[in-house]
Amino acid sequence: MKPIDCLLERPSKIAVAVALMVITFFLVVIGLTVLPVLGIFLAIPVFFIGMTFFFAPRSQECSIRS
């Protein structure tokens, strides 16, 4: 694995997690205003996927080099 891949691994995970949290926020807003049941049921899994990206461990190749 290239060193540049390890350099960008953590920021890219955080960027994906933040994007998923923004999507979750909009789904909650839609769930509270337009489609109450559908918006909330879609927001819950997106929230957990976003949290998974926040707390994802580093890949094994990058943790060996650090």
Coordinates of N, CA and C in Angstrom, one line a residue:
M1 N 0.8 -1.2 0.0 CA 0.0 0.0 0.0 C 0.9 1.2 0.0
K2 N 0.5 2.2 -0.7 CA 1.3 3.5 -0.8 C 1.1 4.3 0.4
P3 N 2.2 5.0 0.8 CA 2.0 5.9 2.0 C 0.9 7.0 1.9
I4 N 0.7 7.4 0.6 CA -0.3 8.5 0.4 C -1.7 7.9 0.8
D5 N -1.9 6.6 0.6 CA -3.2 6.0 0.9 C -3.5 6.1 2.4
C6 N -2.4 5.8 3.2 CA -2.6 5.9 4.6 C -2.8 7.3 5.1
L7 N -2.2 8.3 4.4 CA -2.3 9.6 4.8 C -3.7 10.1 4.7
L8 N -4.4 9.7 3.6 CA -5.8 10.2 3.4 C -6.9 9.3 3.9
E9 N -6.5 8.2 4.6 CA -7.5 7.2 5.1 C -8.4 7.8 6.1
R10 N -7.9 8.4 7.2 CA -8.7 8.9 8.3 C -9.5 10.1 7.8
P11 N -9.0 11.1 7.1 CA -9.8 12.3 6.6 C -11.0 11.8 5.7
S12 N -10.7 10.8 4.9 CA -11.8 10.4 4.0 C -12.9 9.7 4.8
K13 N -12.5 8.9 5.8 CA -13.6 8.3 6.7 C -14.4 9.4 7.4
I14 N -13.7 10.4 7.9 CA -14.4 11.5 8.6 C -15.3 12.2 7.6
A15 N -14.9 12.4 6.4 CA -15.7 13.1 5.4 C -17.0 12.3 5.1
V16 N -16.8 11.0 4.9 CA -18.0 10.2 4.6 C -18.9 10.2 5.8
A17 N -18.4 10.1 7.0 CA -19.3 10.1 8.2 C -20.0 11.5 8.4
V18 N -19.3 12.6 8.1 CA -20.0 13.9 8.2 C -21.1 14.0 7.1
A19 N -20.8 13.5 5.9 CA -21.8 13.5 4.9 C -23.0 12.7 5.3
L20 N -22.8 11.5 5.9 CA -23.9 10.7 6.3 C -24.7 11.3 7.4
M21 N -24.0 12.1 8.3 CA -24.7 12.8 9.4 C -25.6 13.9 8.8
V22 N -25.1 14.6 7.8 CA -25.9 15.6 7.2 C -27.2 15.0 6.5
I23 N -27.0 13.9 5.8 CA -28.1 13.2 5.2 C -29.1 12.8 6.3
T24 N -28.6 12.3 7.4 CA -29.4 11.9 8.6 C -30.3 13.1 9.1
F25 N -29.6 14.2 9.2 CA -30.3 15.4 9.6 C -31.5 15.8 8.7
F26 N -31.2 15.8 7.4 CA -32.3 16.1 6.4 C -33.4 15.0 6.5
L27 N -33.0 13.8 6.7 CA -34.1 12.7 6.8 C -34.9 12.9 8.0
V28 N -34.3 13.4 9.1 CA -35.1 13.6 10.3 C -36.0 14.8 10.1
V29 N -35.5 15.9 9.5 CA -36.4 17.0 9.2 C -37.5 16.6 8.3
I30 N -37.2 15.8 7.3 CA -38.3 15.3 6.4 C -39.3 14.4 7.2
G31 N -38.7 13.6 8.1 CA -39.5 12.8 8.9 C -40.4 13.5 9.8
L32 N -40.0 14.7 10.3 CA -40.8 15.4 11.2 C -41.9 16.3 10.5
T33 N -41.6 16.6 9.3 CA -42.5 17.5 8.6 C -43.4 16.9 7.5
V34 N -42.8 16.1 6.6 CA -43.5 15.6 5.4 C -43.9 14.2 5.5
L35 N -43.0 13.3 5.7 CA -43.3 11.9 5.8 C -42.8 11.3 7.1
P36 N -43.7 11.4 8.1 CA -43.3 11.1 9.5 C -42.7 9.7 9.7
V37 N -43.3 8.7 9.2 CA -42.8 7.3 9.4 C -41.6 7.0 8.6
L38 N -41.7 7.3 7.3 CA -40.6 6.9 6.3 C -39.3 7.7 6.6
G39 N -39.4 8.9 6.9 CA -38.2 9.7 7.2 C -37.4 9.2 8.4
I40 N -38.1 8.9 9.5 CA -37.5 8.5 10.7 C -36.9 7.1 10.5
F41 N -37.6 6.2 9.8 CA -37.1 4.8 9.6 C -35.9 4.8 8.7
L42 N -35.8 5.8 7.8 CA -34.6 5.9 6.9 C -33.5 6.5 7.7
A43 N -33.8 7.4 8.6 CA -32.7 8.2 9.3 C -32.0 7.3 10.3
I44 N -32.7 6.4 10.9 CA -32.0 5.6 11.9 C -30.9 4.7 11.3
P45 N -31.1 4.0 10.3 CA -29.9 3.2 9.7 C -28.8 4.1 9.2
V46 N -29.1 5.2 8.6 CA -28.1 6.1 8.1 C -27.3 6.6 9.2
F47 N -27.9 6.9 10.3 CA -27.2 7.4 11.5 C -26.2 6.4 12.0
F48 N -26.6 5.1 12.1 CA -25.7 4.1 12.6 C -24.6 3.8 11.6
I49 N -24.8 3.9 10.3 CA -23.8 3.7 9.3 C -22.8 4.9 9.4
G50 N -23.3 6.1 9.7 CA -22.4 7.2 9.9 C -21.5 7.1 11.1
M51 N -22.1 6.6 12.2 CA -21.3 6.4 13.4 C -20.3 5.3 13.2
T52 N -20.6 4.3 12.4 CA -19.6 3.2 12.1 C -18.4 3.8 11.4
F53 N -18.6 4.8 10.5 CA -17.5 5.4 9.8 C -16.7 6.3 10.8
F54 N -17.3 6.9 11.8 CA -16.6 7.7 12.8 C -15.7 6.9 13.6
F55 N -16.1 5.7 14.0 CA -15.3 4.8 14.9 C -14.6 3.7 14.2
A56 N -14.5 3.7 12.9 CA -13.9 2.6 12.1 C -12.4 2.6 12.4
P57 N -11.8 1.4 12.7 CA -10.4 1.3 13.0 C -9.6 1.5 11.7
R58 N -8.3 1.8 11.9 CA -7.5 2.0 10.7 C -7.3 0.6 10.0
S59 N -6.9 0.6 8.8 CA -6.7 -0.6 8.1 C -5.4 -1.2 8.6
Q60 N -5.3 -2.5 8.4 CA -4.1 -3.2 9.0 C -2.8 -2.8 8.4
E61 N -2.8 -2.5 7.1 CA -1.6 -2.0 6.4 C -1.1 -0.7 7.0
C62 N -2.0 0.2 7.3 CA -1.6 1.5 7.8 C -1.2 1.4 9.3
S63 N -1.8 0.6 10.0 CA -1.5 0.5 11.5 C -0.1 -0.1 11.7
I64 N 0.3 -1.0 10.8 CA 1.6 -1.6 10.9 C 2.7 -0.6 10.7
R65 N 2.6 0.4 9.8 CA 3.6 1.4 9.5 C 3.7 2.5 10.5
S66 N 2.6 2.7 11.2 CA 2.6 3.8 12.2 C 3.2 3.4 13.5

